[in-house]
mmCIF file of C-alpha atoms and ligand atoms in Angstrom:
data_model
loop_
_atom_site.group_PDB
_atom_site.id
_atom_site.type_symbol
_atom_site.label_atom_id
_atom_site.label_comp_id
_atom_site.label_asym_id
_atom_site.label_seq_id
_atom_site.Cartn_x
_atom_site.Cartn_y
_atom_site.Cartn_z
ATOM 1 C CA UNK A 1 -16.159 215.468 71.312
ATOM 2 C CA UNK A 2 -16.430 213.426 68.121
ATOM 3 C CA UNK A 3 -16.740 209.688 68.799
ATOM 4 C CA UNK A 4 -15.065 207.275 66.424
ATOM 5 C CA UNK A 5 -14.602 203.531 66.109
ATOM 6 C CA UNK A 6 -11.309 202.024 64.938
ATOM 7 C CA UNK A 7 -11.658 198.360 63.999
ATOM 8 C CA UNK A 8 -8.469 196.313 63.930
ATOM 9 C CA UNK A 9 -7.196 198.606 66.721
ATOM 10 C CA UNK A 10 -5.110 195.736 68.078
ATOM 11 C CA UNK A 11 -3.235 195.546 64.774
ATOM 12 C CA UNK A 12 -0.365 197.515 63.309
ATOM 13 C CA UNK A 13 -2.027 200.434 61.500
ATOM 14 C CA UNK A 14 -5.119 200.486 63.749
ATOM 15 C CA UNK A 15 -2.967 200.868 66.862
ATOM 16 C CA UNK A 16 -0.987 203.795 65.410
ATOM 17 C CA UNK A 17 -4.175 205.407 64.087
ATOM 18 C CA UNK A 18 -5.872 205.119 67.486
ATOM 19 C CA UNK A 19 -2.974 206.977 69.099
ATOM 20 C CA UNK A 20 -3.059 209.648 66.381
ATOM 21 C CA UNK A 21 -6.822 210.234 66.755
ATOM 22 C CA UNK A 22 -6.700 210.384 70.578
ATOM 23 C CA UNK A 23 -3.888 212.959 70.323
ATOM 24 C CA UNK A 24 -6.161 215.038 68.075
ATOM 25 C CA UNK A 25 -8.965 215.085 70.622
ATOM 26 C CA UNK A 26 -11.237 212.313 69.359
ATOM 27 C CA UNK A 27 -12.962 209.873 71.676
ATOM 28 C CA UNK A 28 -11.932 206.458 70.331
ATOM 29 C CA UNK A 29 -13.405 203.003 70.762
ATOM 30 C CA UNK A 30 -10.985 200.335 69.591
ATOM 31 C CA UNK A 31 -12.238 196.901 68.606
ATOM 32 C CA UNK A 32 -10.275 193.779 67.707
ATOM 33 C CA UNK A 33 -10.062 190.084 68.514
ATOM 34 C CA UNK A 34 -6.798 190.826 70.294
ATOM 35 C CA UNK A 35 -5.151 193.601 72.281
ATOM 36 C CA UNK A 36 -2.179 195.435 70.728
ATOM 37 C CA UNK A 37 0.836 193.167 71.169
ATOM 38 C CA UNK A 38 3.676 195.555 71.897
ATOM 39 C CA UNK A 39 2.228 198.566 73.753
ATOM 40 C CA UNK A 40 -1.000 199.476 75.596
ATOM 41 C CA UNK A 41 -3.786 200.964 73.504
ATOM 42 C CA UNK A 42 -4.510 204.694 73.672
ATOM 43 C CA UNK A 43 -8.234 204.064 73.045
ATOM 44 C CA UNK A 44 -10.740 205.359 75.609
ATOM 45 C CA UNK A 45 -12.551 202.064 75.335
ATOM 46 C CA UNK A 46 -11.295 198.786 73.871
ATOM 47 C CA UNK A 47 -13.612 195.854 73.197
ATOM 48 C CA UNK A 48 -12.589 192.343 72.214
ATOM 49 C CA UNK A 49 -15.116 191.395 69.540
ATOM 50 C CA UNK A 50 -15.082 189.071 66.556
ATOM 51 C CA UNK A 51 -16.317 191.315 63.751
ATOM 52 C CA UNK A 52 -17.185 188.428 61.467
ATOM 53 C CA UNK A 53 -20.365 188.338 63.554
ATOM 54 C CA UNK A 54 -23.238 190.693 62.751
ATOM 55 C CA UNK A 55 -24.289 191.173 66.404
ATOM 56 C CA UNK A 56 -20.739 192.155 67.344
ATOM 57 C CA UNK A 57 -20.619 194.696 64.521
ATOM 58 C CA UNK A 58 -23.829 196.273 65.832
ATOM 59 C CA UNK A 59 -22.255 196.493 69.294
ATOM 60 C CA UNK A 60 -19.006 197.930 67.949
ATOM 61 C CA UNK A 61 -20.669 200.702 65.901
ATOM 62 C CA UNK A 62 -23.082 201.949 68.594
ATOM 63 C CA UNK A 63 -22.977 205.673 69.350
ATOM 64 C CA UNK A 64 -20.096 206.638 67.058
ATOM 65 C CA UNK A 65 -20.038 209.278 64.318
ATOM 66 C CA UNK A 66 -17.317 207.713 62.228
ATOM 67 C CA UNK A 67 -15.789 204.298 61.583
ATOM 68 C CA UNK A 68 -12.219 203.584 60.509
ATOM 69 C CA UNK A 69 -12.473 199.987 59.296
ATOM 70 C CA UNK A 70 -9.056 198.342 59.549
ATOM 71 C CA UNK A 71 -9.920 194.869 60.844
ATOM 72 C CA UNK A 72 -8.819 192.152 58.449
ATOM 73 C CA UNK A 73 -7.429 188.670 58.421
ATOM 74 C CA UNK A 74 -4.189 189.294 56.552
ATOM 75 C CA UNK A 75 -0.427 188.921 56.467
ATOM 76 C CA UNK A 76 2.581 188.989 54.183
ATOM 77 C CA UNK A 77 2.843 187.320 50.806
ATOM 78 C CA UNK A 78 3.418 183.807 52.219
ATOM 79 C CA UNK A 79 0.272 183.962 54.330
ATOM 80 C CA UNK A 80 -1.898 185.541 51.618
ATOM 81 C CA UNK A 81 -0.914 182.870 49.079
ATOM 82 C CA UNK A 82 -1.640 179.932 51.342
ATOM 83 C CA UNK A 83 -4.881 181.048 53.077
ATOM 84 C CA UNK A 84 -7.141 182.233 50.249
ATOM 85 C CA UNK A 85 -10.406 180.660 51.448
ATOM 86 C CA UNK A 86 -9.955 181.793 55.049
ATOM 87 C CA UNK A 87 -8.980 185.328 54.046
ATOM 88 C CA UNK A 88 -11.848 185.708 51.553
ATOM 89 C CA UNK A 89 -14.464 184.361 53.981
ATOM 90 C CA UNK A 90 -13.341 186.266 57.066
ATOM 91 C CA UNK A 91 -12.824 189.596 55.352
ATOM 92 C CA UNK A 92 -16.112 189.557 53.444
ATOM 93 C CA UNK A 93 -17.938 188.795 56.706
ATOM 94 C CA UNK A 94 -16.040 191.492 58.638
ATOM 95 C CA UNK A 95 -16.465 194.167 55.981
ATOM 96 C CA UNK A 96 -20.079 193.625 54.953
ATOM 97 C CA UNK A 97 -21.227 193.342 58.571
ATOM 98 C CA UNK A 98 -19.238 196.434 59.597
ATOM 99 C CA UNK A 99 -20.588 198.462 56.694
ATOM 100 C CA UNK A 100 -24.190 197.434 57.247
ATOM 101 C CA UNK A 101 -23.987 197.917 61.022
ATOM 102 C CA UNK A 102 -22.639 201.430 60.368
ATOM 103 C CA UNK A 103 -25.691 202.107 58.177
ATOM 104 C CA UNK A 104 -28.130 200.738 60.772
ATOM 105 C CA UNK A 105 -26.509 202.738 63.585
ATOM 106 C CA UNK A 106 -26.589 205.998 61.603
ATOM 107 C CA UNK A 107 -22.822 206.421 61.302
ATOM 108 C CA UNK A 108 -22.056 209.395 59.059
ATOM 109 C CA UNK A 109 -18.743 208.310 57.515
ATOM 110 C CA UNK A 110 -16.721 205.122 57.113
ATOM 111 C CA UNK A 111 -13.157 204.636 55.915
ATOM 112 C CA UNK A 112 -12.422 201.366 54.152
ATOM 113 C CA UNK A 113 -8.824 200.152 53.945
ATOM 114 C CA UNK A 114 -8.179 198.558 50.573
ATOM 115 C CA UNK A 115 -4.861 197.512 49.098
ATOM 116 C CA UNK A 116 -2.559 197.775 46.098
ATOM 117 C CA UNK A 117 -3.324 194.025 45.770
ATOM 118 C CA UNK A 118 -6.493 195.036 43.886
ATOM 119 C CA UNK A 119 -4.455 196.145 40.845
ATOM 120 C CA UNK A 120 -4.394 193.803 37.846
ATOM 121 C CA UNK A 121 -1.653 191.224 37.549
ATOM 122 C CA UNK A 122 -1.177 192.086 33.859
ATOM 123 C CA UNK A 123 0.117 195.572 34.806
ATOM 124 C CA UNK A 124 2.650 194.170 37.289
ATOM 125 C CA UNK A 125 4.469 191.518 35.271
ATOM 126 C CA UNK A 126 7.962 193.069 35.142
ATOM 127 C CA UNK A 127 10.250 194.766 37.686
ATOM 128 C CA UNK A 128 10.316 198.079 35.785
ATOM 129 C CA UNK A 129 6.553 198.695 35.860
ATOM 130 C CA UNK A 130 4.605 201.872 35.209
ATOM 131 C CA UNK A 131 3.292 203.283 38.507
ATOM 132 C CA UNK A 132 -0.321 202.303 39.156
ATOM 133 C CA UNK A 133 -3.027 204.925 38.821
ATOM 134 C CA UNK A 134 -6.366 204.480 40.578
ATOM 135 C CA UNK A 135 -8.179 204.067 37.241
ATOM 136 C CA UNK A 136 -5.940 201.073 36.368
ATOM 137 C CA UNK A 137 -7.987 198.816 38.686
ATOM 138 C CA UNK A 138 -10.242 197.783 35.760
ATOM 139 C CA UNK A 139 -10.509 195.537 33.762
ATOM 140 C CA UNK A 140 -10.099 193.608 36.997
ATOM 141 C CA UNK A 141 -7.467 190.938 37.595
ATOM 142 C CA UNK A 142 -6.588 191.409 41.275
ATOM 143 C CA UNK A 143 -4.625 189.124 43.562
ATOM 144 C CA UNK A 144 -6.596 185.911 43.668
ATOM 145 C CA UNK A 145 -8.078 185.920 47.210
ATOM 146 C CA UNK A 146 -7.269 188.931 49.363
ATOM 147 C CA UNK A 147 -7.243 191.205 46.286
ATOM 148 C CA UNK A 148 -10.670 190.101 45.014
ATOM 149 C CA UNK A 149 -12.212 190.641 48.433
ATOM 150 C CA UNK A 150 -10.754 194.142 48.664
ATOM 151 C CA UNK A 151 -11.947 195.090 45.194
ATOM 152 C CA UNK A 152 -15.419 193.697 45.891
ATOM 153 C CA UNK A 153 -15.739 195.628 49.164
ATOM 154 C CA UNK A 154 -14.574 198.825 47.430
ATOM 155 C CA UNK A 155 -17.611 198.433 45.125
ATOM 156 C CA UNK A 156 -19.963 197.723 48.025
ATOM 157 C CA UNK A 157 -18.750 200.909 49.772
ATOM 158 C CA UNK A 158 -19.615 202.867 46.645
ATOM 159 C CA UNK A 159 -23.082 201.279 46.518
ATOM 160 C CA UNK A 160 -23.702 202.120 50.183
ATOM 161 C CA UNK A 161 -22.906 205.749 49.423
ATOM 162 C CA UNK A 162 -25.119 205.833 46.333
ATOM 163 C CA UNK A 163 -28.066 203.858 47.729
ATOM 164 C CA UNK A 164 -28.004 204.714 51.460
ATOM 165 C CA UNK A 165 -26.109 207.993 51.679
ATOM 166 C CA UNK A 166 -23.412 206.542 53.956
ATOM 167 C CA UNK A 167 -20.297 208.571 53.138
ATOM 168 C CA UNK A 168 -17.414 206.185 52.487
ATOM 169 C CA UNK A 169 -13.733 206.852 51.880
ATOM 170 C CA UNK A 170 -11.520 204.171 50.357
ATOM 171 C CA UNK A 171 -7.761 204.078 50.667
ATOM 172 C CA UNK A 172 -5.457 201.712 48.771
ATOM 173 C CA UNK A 173 -2.327 201.148 50.862
ATOM 174 C CA UNK A 174 1.007 200.330 49.233
ATOM 175 C CA UNK A 175 3.193 198.373 51.709
ATOM 176 C CA UNK A 176 2.961 200.207 55.008
ATOM 177 C CA UNK A 177 5.747 199.509 57.486
ATOM 178 C CA UNK A 178 7.116 200.743 60.801
ATOM 179 C CA UNK A 179 7.622 199.945 64.474
ATOM 180 C CA UNK A 180 4.990 198.008 66.489
ATOM 181 C CA UNK A 181 4.102 195.781 63.530
ATOM 182 C CA UNK A 182 4.328 191.994 63.273
ATOM 183 C CA UNK A 183 7.939 191.021 62.607
ATOM 184 C CA UNK A 184 7.856 187.250 63.080
ATOM 185 C CA UNK A 185 5.617 184.193 62.923
ATOM 186 C CA UNK A 186 4.620 184.096 59.228
ATOM 187 C CA UNK A 187 2.300 187.119 58.935
ATOM 188 C CA UNK A 188 5.075 189.731 58.759
ATOM 189 C CA UNK A 189 5.679 191.784 55.601
ATOM 190 C CA UNK A 190 8.978 192.103 53.747
ATOM 191 C CA UNK A 191 10.472 195.186 55.515
ATOM 192 C CA UNK A 192 9.860 193.660 58.962
ATOM 193 C CA UNK A 193 11.084 190.219 57.873
ATOM 194 C CA UNK A 194 14.276 191.692 56.426
ATOM 195 C CA UNK A 195 14.916 193.862 59.509
ATOM 196 C CA UNK A 196 14.517 190.748 61.702
ATOM 197 C CA UNK A 197 16.826 188.627 59.549
ATOM 198 C CA UNK A 198 19.494 191.335 59.437
ATOM 199 C CA UNK A 199 19.210 191.952 63.187
ATOM 200 C CA UNK A 200 19.634 188.238 63.882
ATOM 201 C CA UNK A 201 22.581 187.958 61.465
ATOM 202 C CA UNK A 202 26.212 188.528 62.365
ATOM 203 C CA UNK A 203 28.447 190.759 60.256
ATOM 204 C CA UNK A 204 29.186 189.001 56.918
ATOM 205 C CA UNK A 205 26.417 186.405 57.450
ATOM 206 C CA UNK A 206 24.144 185.177 54.653
ATOM 207 C CA UNK A 207 20.374 185.753 54.896
ATOM 208 C CA UNK A 208 17.703 184.168 52.710
ATOM 209 C CA UNK A 209 15.665 186.464 50.448
ATOM 210 C CA UNK A 210 12.391 185.298 48.875
ATOM 211 C CA UNK A 211 12.405 185.260 45.059
ATOM 212 C CA UNK A 212 15.318 186.401 42.896
ATOM 213 C CA UNK A 213 15.532 189.782 44.657
ATOM 214 C CA UNK A 214 14.723 191.739 41.486
ATOM 215 C CA UNK A 215 11.001 192.111 42.236
ATOM 216 C CA UNK A 216 10.118 195.746 42.968
ATOM 217 C CA UNK A 217 7.858 197.569 45.430
ATOM 218 C CA UNK A 218 7.410 200.960 47.083
ATOM 219 C CA UNK A 219 7.187 201.307 50.876
ATOM 220 C CA UNK A 220 5.444 203.880 53.037
ATOM 221 C CA UNK A 221 6.251 204.676 56.662
ATOM 222 C CA UNK A 222 3.437 204.349 59.214
ATOM 223 C CA UNK A 223 3.399 208.016 60.369
ATOM 224 C CA UNK A 224 2.743 209.133 56.793
ATOM 225 C CA UNK A 225 0.086 206.441 56.501
ATOM 226 C CA UNK A 226 -1.998 207.652 59.460
ATOM 227 C CA UNK A 227 -1.630 211.275 58.353
ATOM 228 C CA UNK A 228 -2.885 210.292 54.892
ATOM 229 C CA UNK A 229 -5.814 208.296 56.282
ATOM 230 C CA UNK A 230 -6.861 211.248 58.385
ATOM 231 C CA UNK A 231 -6.613 213.703 55.514
ATOM 232 C CA UNK A 232 -8.642 211.429 53.262
ATOM 233 C CA UNK A 233 -11.320 210.977 55.901
ATOM 234 C CA UNK A 234 -11.648 214.767 56.238
ATOM 235 C CA UNK A 235 -11.779 215.282 52.455
ATOM 236 C CA UNK A 236 -14.855 215.132 50.238
ATOM 237 C CA UNK A 237 -13.269 212.609 47.853
ATOM 238 C CA UNK A 238 -15.410 209.469 47.435
ATOM 239 C CA UNK A 239 -13.343 207.383 45.001
ATOM 240 C CA UNK A 240 -10.525 204.980 45.953
ATOM 241 C CA UNK A 241 -7.174 206.711 46.498
ATOM 242 C CA UNK A 242 -3.609 205.340 46.546
ATOM 243 C CA UNK A 243 -1.641 205.898 49.725
ATOM 244 C CA UNK A 244 2.030 204.995 49.471
ATOM 245 C CA UNK A 245 5.435 206.223 48.440
ATOM 246 C CA UNK A 246 6.294 206.367 44.755
ATOM 247 C CA UNK A 247 9.965 205.451 45.122
ATOM 248 C CA UNK A 248 10.300 201.983 43.622
ATOM 249 C CA UNK A 249 13.132 199.701 44.763
ATOM 250 C CA UNK A 250 14.041 196.025 44.377
ATOM 251 C CA UNK A 251 13.908 193.639 47.328
ATOM 252 C CA UNK A 252 17.697 193.345 47.048
ATOM 253 C CA UNK A 253 17.997 197.129 47.425
ATOM 254 C CA UNK A 254 15.708 196.949 50.451
ATOM 255 C CA UNK A 255 18.077 194.405 52.035
ATOM 256 C CA UNK A 256 21.067 196.652 51.245
ATOM 257 C CA UNK A 257 19.452 199.660 52.921
ATOM 258 C CA UNK A 258 18.644 197.659 56.064
ATOM 259 C CA UNK A 259 22.171 196.204 56.137
ATOM 260 C CA UNK A 260 23.594 199.736 55.907
ATOM 261 C CA UNK A 261 21.331 200.943 58.715
ATOM 262 C CA UNK A 262 22.539 197.979 60.810
ATOM 263 C CA UNK A 263 26.189 198.619 59.903
ATOM 264 C CA UNK A 264 26.628 195.007 58.695
ATOM 265 C CA UNK A 265 27.935 193.344 55.537
ATOM 266 C CA UNK A 266 25.142 190.954 54.506
ATOM 267 C CA UNK A 267 25.203 188.344 51.725
ATOM 268 C CA UNK A 268 21.907 187.343 50.080
ATOM 269 C CA UNK A 269 20.822 183.840 49.241
ATOM 270 C CA UNK A 270 17.781 183.865 46.966
ATOM 271 C CA UNK A 271 15.089 181.273 47.583
ATOM 272 C CA UNK A 272 13.153 180.843 44.336
ATOM 273 C CA UNK A 273 10.769 178.320 45.893
ATOM 274 C CA UNK A 274 9.135 181.033 48.020
ATOM 275 C CA UNK A 275 6.226 183.222 46.784
ATOM 276 C CA UNK A 276 7.226 186.704 45.638
ATOM 277 C CA UNK A 277 3.854 188.152 44.599
ATOM 278 C CA UNK A 278 3.681 190.380 41.549
ATOM 279 C CA UNK A 279 6.938 191.092 39.713
ATOM 280 C CA UNK A 280 6.802 194.851 40.104
ATOM 281 C CA UNK A 281 4.602 197.468 41.728
ATOM 282 C CA UNK A 282 4.712 201.187 42.352
ATOM 283 C CA UNK A 283 2.178 203.839 43.323
ATOM 284 C CA UNK A 284 1.252 206.727 41.036
ATOM 285 C CA UNK A 285 0.665 209.569 43.480
ATOM 286 C CA UNK A 286 -0.706 212.191 41.054
ATOM 287 C CA UNK A 287 -4.248 211.889 42.359
ATOM 288 C CA UNK A 288 -3.100 211.670 45.985
ATOM 289 C CA UNK A 289 -1.202 214.966 45.615
ATOM 290 C CA UNK A 290 -4.167 216.626 43.914
ATOM 291 C CA UNK A 291 -6.853 215.435 46.337
ATOM 292 C CA UNK A 292 -4.994 215.772 49.639
ATOM 293 C CA UNK A 293 -2.538 218.503 48.651
ATOM 294 C CA UNK A 294 0.056 216.338 50.411
ATOM 295 C CA UNK A 295 2.102 213.186 49.955
ATOM 296 C CA UNK A 296 4.206 210.917 52.188
ATOM 297 C CA UNK A 297 7.423 212.639 53.253
ATOM 298 C CA UNK A 298 9.378 210.261 55.495
ATOM 299 C CA UNK A 299 12.268 208.726 53.561
ATOM 300 C CA UNK A 300 12.696 204.985 53.260
ATOM 301 C CA UNK A 301 16.102 205.213 54.959
ATOM 302 C CA UNK A 302 14.654 207.098 57.938
ATOM 303 C CA UNK A 303 11.629 204.784 58.218
ATOM 304 C CA UNK A 304 13.769 201.655 57.995
ATOM 305 C CA UNK A 305 16.222 202.997 60.574
ATOM 306 C CA UNK A 306 13.373 203.535 63.064
ATOM 307 C CA UNK A 307 11.849 200.123 62.253
ATOM 308 C CA UNK A 308 15.156 198.283 62.454
ATOM 309 C CA UNK A 309 15.942 199.811 65.844
ATOM 310 C CA UNK A 310 12.548 198.798 67.200
ATOM 311 C CA UNK A 311 12.784 195.210 65.916
ATOM 312 C CA UNK A 312 16.354 194.889 67.194
ATOM 313 C CA UNK A 313 15.146 196.128 70.594
ATOM 314 C CA UNK A 314 12.354 193.530 70.622
ATOM 315 C CA UNK A 315 14.825 190.753 69.776
ATOM 316 C CA UNK A 316 17.078 191.899 72.622
ATOM 317 C CA UNK A 317 14.096 192.084 75.021
ATOM 318 C CA UNK A 318 13.027 188.543 74.147
ATOM 319 C CA UNK A 319 16.572 187.214 74.527
ATOM 320 C CA UNK A 320 17.121 186.278 70.866
ATOM 321 C CA UNK A 321 20.146 188.537 70.480
ATOM 322 C CA UNK A 322 22.514 190.173 72.929
ATOM 323 C CA UNK A 323 21.969 193.865 73.722
HETATM 324 P P1 NAD B 1 -2.898 193.842 61.047
HETATM 325 O O1 NAD B 1 -3.018 192.383 60.753
HETATM 326 O O2 NAD B 1 -1.783 194.286 61.919
HETATM 327 O O3 NAD B 1 -4.257 194.375 61.676
HETATM 328 C C1 NAD B 1 -5.512 193.840 61.383
HETATM 329 C C2 NAD B 1 -6.221 193.590 62.697
HETATM 330 O O4 NAD B 1 -7.521 193.039 62.404
HETATM 331 C C3 NAD B 1 -5.494 192.556 63.579
HETATM 332 O O5 NAD B 1 -5.181 193.105 64.837
HETATM 333 C C4 NAD B 1 -6.493 191.425 63.702
HETATM 334 O O6 NAD B 1 -6.508 190.787 64.979
HETATM 335 C C5 NAD B 1 -7.821 192.138 63.439
HETATM 336 N N1 NAD B 1 -8.850 191.177 63.074
HETATM 337 C C6 NAD B 1 -8.717 190.086 62.260
HETATM 338 N N2 NAD B 1 -9.851 189.383 62.243
HETATM 339 C C7 NAD B 1 -10.732 190.046 63.049
HETATM 340 C C8 NAD B 1 -12.075 189.794 63.440
HETATM 341 N N3 NAD B 1 -12.736 188.728 62.996
HETATM 342 N N4 NAD B 1 -12.678 190.667 64.275
HETATM 343 C C9 NAD B 1 -11.988 191.755 64.744
HETATM 344 N N5 NAD B 1 -10.722 192.036 64.418
HETATM 345 C C10 NAD B 1 -10.097 191.187 63.579
HETATM 346 O O7 NAD B 1 -2.864 194.578 59.642
HETATM 347 P P2 NAD B 1 -2.561 196.097 59.271
HETATM 348 O O8 NAD B 1 -1.301 196.112 58.519
HETATM 349 O O9 NAD B 1 -2.717 196.974 60.454
HETATM 350 O O10 NAD B 1 -3.735 196.379 58.213
HETATM 351 C C11 NAD B 1 -4.888 197.172 58.501
HETATM 352 C C12 NAD B 1 -5.758 197.265 57.260
HETATM 353 O O11 NAD B 1 -4.994 197.802 56.174
HETATM 354 C C13 NAD B 1 -6.305 195.928 56.759
HETATM 355 O O12 NAD B 1 -7.579 196.115 56.211
HETATM 356 C C14 NAD B 1 -5.337 195.541 55.671
HETATM 357 O O13 NAD B 1 -5.913 194.653 54.741
HETATM 358 C C15 NAD B 1 -5.031 196.902 55.063
HETATM 359 N N6 NAD B 1 -3.756 196.934 54.330
HETATM 360 C C16 NAD B 1 -2.574 196.940 54.994
HETATM 361 C C17 NAD B 1 -1.380 197.003 54.264
HETATM 362 C C18 NAD B 1 -0.040 197.049 54.933
HETATM 363 O O14 NAD B 1 0.958 197.207 54.225
HETATM 364 N N7 NAD B 1 0.072 196.950 56.248
HETATM 365 C C19 NAD B 1 -1.416 197.038 52.859
HETATM 366 C C20 NAD B 1 -2.639 197.008 52.231
HETATM 367 C C21 NAD B 1 -3.811 196.986 52.968
#
């Protein structure tokens, strides 16, 4: 049985990926600084380790053939904008130590989880942007903390392949969302935040929306995300690859879809004092389709319906709304 390590297995994508890999017959060690919040892990072994530390990375990578590196100090746009030093420091330590421990322990393949935040600001300065191709990453002008760290580690992965023969795969996620992800507390992303606000609102209530609502993004449902990760890991493609949907919508449209799912009339109040990130962003999936012979298939409406129901259920469970 192939043994794999999933780092960040207590987090949103890592938890779903662990389940997916166990279902496919892998032996999985999960590592994180915390256990999954909303459901027990499916991992055969789960170790609480701080991966900023070199010794812990050596422990985590022992005896495994492959590493899926998902551990990161991260959050939504509010968190990323206000914690640049912490994010840069923690994630460089986690990623360089994980990569080098994988080399020392003779791991054959490592997947690095990068982000659409590595794409240059100058290509994302209007709502109606051209979808981002992988080659657009340079000349570099990534998001100013989290984005620089991701772009830097992408390069280090490439150097580890070239200099040490460690096979690396690099995926650039575009806004992954779904059930069992953070939906409150400041680290949540826009789909989860909007589902929570709509679930807490009464019919015809007003909810606050960050920015003017015209900023655009594309969103990818978690089941497609783990399928894509797995396909990339099994492929022989060594360059960074986008993984996201290529249907671009405004934040206002996102609110409207969630309101429709919830069956509520919702008014929007735009808060221009809040960070909104880049003005527009979409994924160009040409390379994804070519390399993986596949692309995400779950519609935004379906994904948001499943996510909304889960978040509503959590709010009922914790007594914040009536069942
Ligand atoms: P998440 O925050 O839910 O999961 C990350 C996990 O890493 C958390 O459980 C956290 O506790 C763990 N972690 C943080 N510091 C650690 C440390 N020092 N040692 C061990 N574990 C530590 O985030 P996610 O959405 O599941 O993201 C997974 C990966 O995908 C990350 O690398 C993230 O940057 C990347 N990514 C995610 C998205 C997205 O839309 N969710 C977009 C782009 C990139």
